[in-house]
Amino acid sequence: MATQKFITIYEQLKQRIHEGEYTYGQQLPSEHELLTLYGASRETVRKALDLLANDGMIQKIRGKGSVVIDQGITEFPFSELISFKEVQEELGLKHETEVLINELVKASSVLHVKKQLNISNDDVLIHVVRTRNVNQKVKILDEDYFLTSIVSNISDSVAKDSIYHYLETQLGLDISYSSKSITFEPFTEREYNVFGKIQPPYTATVRSVVYLKNTMPFQYNVSKHLATEFKFQEFSRRHKL
């Protein structure tokens, strides 16, 4: 029962930090206040705080208590083929997706995508651009291209929720793996418009070609993350949840 209690306290405090209730540099309630708040023993509270410290979310400072050092980094598994929605739900963050563009384009107008997907000039692609917001701040700019021969339509509501959930549950696609590359690139005008004035003005840009189980490439993705808020962990395979 005690184990369940300290894990509950740990998870609730972690969520409050992620949601910005406790921000960088701010002190958590004292051990005595946490004892009262959760009706727990001192040992149970200390175990919960130790877990937060091990996660790099707080620093215990003599005379000051537990100070938040988490800076809201969006942890995105580089080696896993996982959707933004799945990541945020796993981390317990409040997230929102805004659809900026949802259109059809010919491969001849995006030659770099044509090359990556090994398609012809006349092939048609769905082009979707979305921002990924956490706690009302844009963290990621996602640009996707899907072959219409595989995915005929993506509604705005699907793009706003989870495209992968739609592809797998509604279209029955077996998304298997991806190849990825990462570069650090200076802001262009588009990044300034999306992210605002950020220092340093660089994105960690992940480019991915995503394949079905039959090894057919059907999606090209460019995901731009704030360089200061990007953390990656290293063939990516789609895990069924």
GROMACS .gro file of C-alpha atoms in nm:
model
  241
    1MET     CA    1   0.000   0.000   0.000
    2ALA     CA    2   0.289   0.236   0.087
    3THR     CA    3   0.446   0.172  -0.252
    4GLN     CA    4   0.122   0.266  -0.425
    5LYS     CA    5   0.100   0.583  -0.217
    6PHE     CA    6   0.444   0.725  -0.300
    7ILE     CA    7   0.400   0.645  -0.669
    8THR     CA    8   0.064   0.826  -0.666
    9ILE     CA    9   0.225   1.132  -0.506
   10TYR     CA   10   0.514   1.117  -0.755
   11GLU     CA   11   0.282   1.095  -1.057
   12GLN     CA   12   0.060   1.380  -0.937
   13LEU     CA   13   0.355   1.612  -0.868
   14LYS     CA   14   0.512   1.519  -1.202
   15GLN     CA   15   0.189   1.604  -1.384
   16ARG     CA   16   0.164   1.938  -1.205
   17ILE     CA   17   0.518   2.023  -1.313
   18HIS     CA   18   0.446   1.922  -1.674
   19GLU     CA   19   0.129   2.133  -1.674
   20GLY     CA   20   0.314   2.438  -1.543
   21GLU     CA   21   0.152   2.455  -1.200
   22TYR     CA   22   0.506   2.434  -1.061
   23THR     CA   23   0.752   2.604  -1.297
   24TYR     CA   24   1.128   2.615  -1.342
   25GLY     CA   25   1.300   2.763  -1.035
   26GLN     CA   26   0.991   2.738  -0.816
   27GLN     CA   27   0.989   2.546  -0.488
   28LEU     CA   28   0.755   2.255  -0.435
   29PRO     CA   29   0.550   2.256  -0.115
   30SER     CA   30   0.764   2.161   0.185
   31GLU     CA   31   0.778   1.803   0.307
   32HIS     CA   32   0.552   1.900   0.598
   33GLU     CA   33   0.298   2.056   0.358
   34LEU     CA   34   0.306   1.746   0.138
   35LEU     CA   35   0.251   1.525   0.444
   36THR     CA   36  -0.066   1.718   0.519
   37LEU     CA   37  -0.176   1.749   0.157
   38TYR     CA   38  -0.152   1.375   0.083
   39GLY     CA   39  -0.206   1.234   0.431
   40ALA     CA   40   0.117   1.039   0.396
   41SER     CA   41   0.419   0.960   0.611
   42ARG     CA   42   0.746   1.151   0.580
   43GLU     CA   43   0.916   0.840   0.436
   44THR     CA   44   0.646   0.807   0.166
   45VAL     CA   45   0.679   1.173   0.064
   46ARG     CA   46   1.058   1.148   0.050
   47LYS     CA   47   1.039   0.841  -0.176
   48ALA     CA   48   0.814   1.037  -0.417
   49LEU     CA   49   1.056   1.333  -0.415
   50ASP     CA   50   1.351   1.098  -0.475
   51LEU     CA   51   1.179   0.968  -0.791
   52LEU     CA   52   1.129   1.326  -0.916
   53ALA     CA   53   1.495   1.401  -0.845
   54ASN     CA   54   1.605   1.086  -1.032
   55ASP     CA   55   1.395   1.202  -1.329
   56GLY     CA   56   1.582   1.533  -1.333
   57MET     CA   57   1.267   1.727  -1.251
   58ILE     CA   58   1.366   1.868  -0.911
   59GLN     CA   59   1.682   1.947  -0.720
   60LYS     CA   60   1.691   1.911  -0.342
   61ILE     CA   61   1.869   2.213  -0.195
   62ARG     CA   62   1.954   2.235   0.174
   63GLY     CA   63   1.758   2.514   0.334
   64LYS     CA   64   1.531   2.563   0.030
   65GLY     CA   65   1.365   2.226  -0.013
   66SER     CA   66   1.281   2.084  -0.355
   67VAL     CA   67   1.328   2.325  -0.647
   68VAL     CA   68   1.189   2.253  -0.995
   69ILE     CA   69   1.466   2.227  -1.256
   70ASP     CA   70   1.254   2.071  -1.534
   71GLN     CA   71   1.238   2.320  -1.825
   72GLY     CA   72   0.949   2.173  -2.019
   73ILE     CA   73   1.155   1.971  -2.266
   74THR     CA   74   0.934   1.781  -2.508
   75GLU     CA   75   1.078   1.432  -2.493
   76PHE     CA   76   1.016   1.263  -2.827
   77PRO     CA   77   1.149   0.907  -2.874
   78PHE     CA   78   1.375   0.925  -3.180
   79SER     CA   79   1.400   0.548  -3.211
   80GLU     CA   80   1.028   0.474  -3.183
   81LEU     CA   81   0.760   0.520  -3.444
   82ILE     CA   82   0.500   0.679  -3.222
   83SER     CA   83   0.248   0.957  -3.276
   84PHE     CA   84   0.255   1.294  -3.100
   85LYS     CA   85  -0.078   1.218  -2.933
   86GLU     CA   86   0.055   0.891  -2.794
   87VAL     CA   87   0.366   1.064  -2.658
   88GLN     CA   88   0.170   1.337  -2.483
   89GLU     CA   89  -0.085   1.094  -2.337
   90GLU     CA   90   0.200   0.878  -2.207
   91LEU     CA   91   0.361   1.182  -2.044
   92GLY     CA   92   0.028   1.309  -1.911
   93LEU     CA   93   0.059   1.650  -2.080
   94LYS     CA   94  -0.219   1.876  -2.198
   95HIS     CA   95  -0.168   1.902  -2.570
   96GLU     CA   96  -0.337   2.049  -2.873
   97THR     CA   97  -0.288   2.023  -3.247
   98GLU     CA   98  -0.369   2.304  -3.489
   99VAL     CA   99  -0.406   2.228  -3.859
  100LEU     CA  100  -0.248   2.503  -4.072
  101ILE     CA  101  -0.260   2.338  -4.416
  102ASN     CA  102  -0.453   2.040  -4.555
  103GLU     CA  103  -0.433   2.022  -4.934
  104LEU     CA  104  -0.356   1.805  -5.236
  105VAL     CA  105  -0.031   1.859  -5.427
  106LYS     CA  106   0.138   1.694  -5.722
  107ALA     CA  107   0.470   1.523  -5.664
  108SER     CA  108   0.620   1.742  -5.938
  109SER     CA  109   0.582   2.044  -5.704
  110VAL     CA  110   0.778   1.881  -5.420
  111LEU     CA  111   1.070   1.711  -5.588
  112HIS     CA  112   1.250   1.629  -5.262
  113VAL     CA  113   0.944   1.432  -5.147
  114LYS     CA  114   0.910   1.267  -5.489
  115LYS     CA  115   1.269   1.146  -5.459
  116GLN     CA  116   1.229   1.018  -5.104
  117LEU     CA  117   0.910   0.824  -5.182
  118ASN     CA  118   1.036   0.712  -5.525
  119ILE     CA  119   0.720   0.819  -5.706
  120SER     CA  120   0.636   0.982  -6.040
  121ASN     CA  121   0.569   1.351  -6.116
  122ASP     CA  122   0.197   1.282  -6.163
  123ASP     CA  123   0.146   1.111  -5.828
  124VAL     CA  124  -0.078   1.310  -5.593
  125LEU     CA  125   0.000   1.366  -5.225
  126ILE     CA  126  -0.196   1.489  -4.925
  127HIS     CA  127   0.003   1.775  -4.771
  128VAL     CA  128  -0.070   1.845  -4.404
  129VAL     CA  129   0.102   2.103  -4.185
  130ARG     CA  130   0.026   2.110  -3.812
  131THR     CA  131   0.158   2.277  -3.499
  132ARG     CA  132   0.187   2.075  -3.180
  133ASN     CA  133   0.116   2.282  -2.872
  134VAL     CA  134   0.186   2.193  -2.510
  135ASN     CA  135   0.049   2.421  -2.239
  136GLN     CA  136  -0.054   2.670  -2.514
  137LYS     CA  137   0.302   2.699  -2.650
  138VAL     CA  138   0.406   2.571  -2.993
  139LYS     CA  139   0.665   2.299  -2.943
  140ILE     CA  140   0.669   2.122  -3.281
  141LEU     CA  141   0.595   2.211  -3.643
  142ASP     CA  142   0.496   1.896  -3.835
  143GLU     CA  143   0.475   1.871  -4.216
  144ASP     CA  144   0.347   1.548  -4.370
  145TYR     CA  145   0.300   1.412  -4.721
  146PHE     CA  146   0.087   1.099  -4.777
  147LEU     CA  147   0.042   0.910  -5.105
  148THR     CA  148  -0.324   0.935  -5.209
  149SER     CA  149  -0.294   0.591  -5.370
  150ILE     CA  150  -0.269   0.461  -5.012
  151VAL     CA  151  -0.449   0.733  -4.813
  152SER     CA  152  -0.723   0.893  -5.022
  153ASN     CA  153  -0.836   1.155  -4.771
  154ILE     CA  154  -0.750   1.303  -4.432
  155SER     CA  155  -1.009   1.531  -4.278
  156ASP     CA  156  -0.915   1.828  -4.062
  157SER     CA  157  -1.072   1.657  -3.760
  158VAL     CA  158  -0.854   1.348  -3.814
  159ALA     CA  159  -0.545   1.565  -3.860
  160LYS     CA  160  -0.628   1.750  -3.540
  161ASP     CA  161  -0.670   1.427  -3.344
  162SER     CA  162  -0.439   1.143  -3.459
  163ILE     CA  163  -0.367   1.051  -3.820
  164TYR     CA  164  -0.200   0.724  -3.723
  165HIS     CA  165  -0.503   0.614  -3.522
  166TYR     CA  166  -0.720   0.679  -3.829
  167LEU     CA  167  -0.480   0.502  -4.068
  168GLU     CA  168  -0.461   0.192  -3.851
  169THR     CA  169  -0.814   0.161  -3.713
  170GLN     CA  170  -1.019   0.299  -4.003
  171LEU     CA  171  -0.807   0.221  -4.310
  172GLY     CA  172  -0.646  -0.093  -4.167
  173LEU     CA  173  -0.294   0.009  -4.271
  174ASP     CA  174  -0.006  -0.186  -4.119
  175ILE     CA  175   0.250   0.087  -4.045
  176SER     CA  176   0.578  -0.087  -3.976
  177TYR     CA  177   0.897   0.121  -3.965
  178SER     CA  178   1.072   0.439  -4.070
  179SER     CA  179   1.413   0.574  -4.160
  180LYS     CA  180   1.507   0.906  -3.999
  181SER     CA  181   1.770   1.175  -4.020
  182ILE     CA  182   1.823   1.473  -3.790
  183THR     CA  183   1.983   1.811  -3.857
  184PHE     CA  184   2.000   2.135  -3.659
  185GLU     CA  185   1.889   2.426  -3.875
  186PRO     CA  186   1.848   2.804  -3.827
  187PHE     CA  187   1.499   2.955  -3.825
  188THR     CA  188   1.349   3.068  -4.154
  189GLU     CA  189   1.068   3.322  -4.167
  190ARG     CA  190   0.816   3.040  -4.125
  191GLU     CA  191   0.974   2.921  -3.799
  192TYR     CA  192   0.979   3.274  -3.660
  193ASN     CA  193   0.608   3.306  -3.745
  194VAL     CA  194   0.527   2.975  -3.576
  195PHE     CA  195   0.757   2.966  -3.274
  196GLY     CA  196   0.814   3.337  -3.219
  197LYS     CA  197   1.144   3.492  -3.116
  198ILE     CA  198   1.333   3.209  -2.951
  199GLN     CA  199   1.699   3.201  -2.852
  200PRO     CA  200   1.886   3.032  -3.000
  201PRO     CA  201   1.672   3.042  -3.319
  202TYR     CA  202   1.738   2.684  -3.429
  203THR     CA  203   1.525   2.376  -3.483
  204ALA     CA  204   1.614   2.011  -3.446
  205THR     CA  205   1.465   1.891  -3.774
  206VAL     CA  206   1.377   1.523  -3.809
  207ARG     CA  207   1.303   1.396  -4.162
  208SER     CA  208   1.138   1.057  -4.190
  209VAL     CA  209   1.025   0.818  -4.460
  210VAL     CA  210   0.759   0.584  -4.320
  211TYR     CA  211   0.695   0.237  -4.462
  212LEU     CA  212   0.412  -0.014  -4.454
  213LYS     CA  213   0.475  -0.375  -4.355
  214ASN     CA  214   0.506  -0.465  -4.724
  215THR     CA  215   0.805  -0.224  -4.734
  216MET     CA  216   0.621   0.036  -4.943
  217PRO     CA  217   0.704   0.398  -4.851
  218PHE     CA  218   0.382   0.599  -4.818
  219GLN     CA  219   0.460   0.898  -4.593
  220TYR     CA  220   0.726   1.166  -4.576
  221ASN     CA  221   0.745   1.374  -4.260
  222VAL     CA  222   0.944   1.680  -4.158
  223SER     CA  223   0.918   1.748  -3.786
  224LYS     CA  224   1.076   2.068  -3.655
  225HIS     CA  225   1.140   2.085  -3.280
  226LEU     CA  226   1.284   2.374  -3.084
  227ALA     CA  227   1.653   2.287  -3.057
  228THR     CA  228   1.662   2.383  -2.690
  229GLU     CA  229   1.367   2.155  -2.615
  230PHE     CA  230   1.457   1.847  -2.813
  231LYS     CA  231   1.568   1.520  -2.661
  232PHE     CA  232   1.604   1.198  -2.858
  233GLN     CA  233   1.667   0.844  -2.754
  234GLU     CA  234   1.824   0.536  -3.171
  235PHE     CA  235   1.546   0.126  -3.795
  236SER     CA  236   1.228   0.262  -3.589
  237ARG     CA  237   0.941   0.023  -3.566
  238ARG     CA  238   0.575   0.099  -3.509
  239HIS     CA  239   0.460  -0.046  -3.174
  240LYS     CA  240   0.093  -0.136  -3.148
  241LEU     CA  241  -0.058   0.012  -2.832
   0.00000   0.00000   0.00000
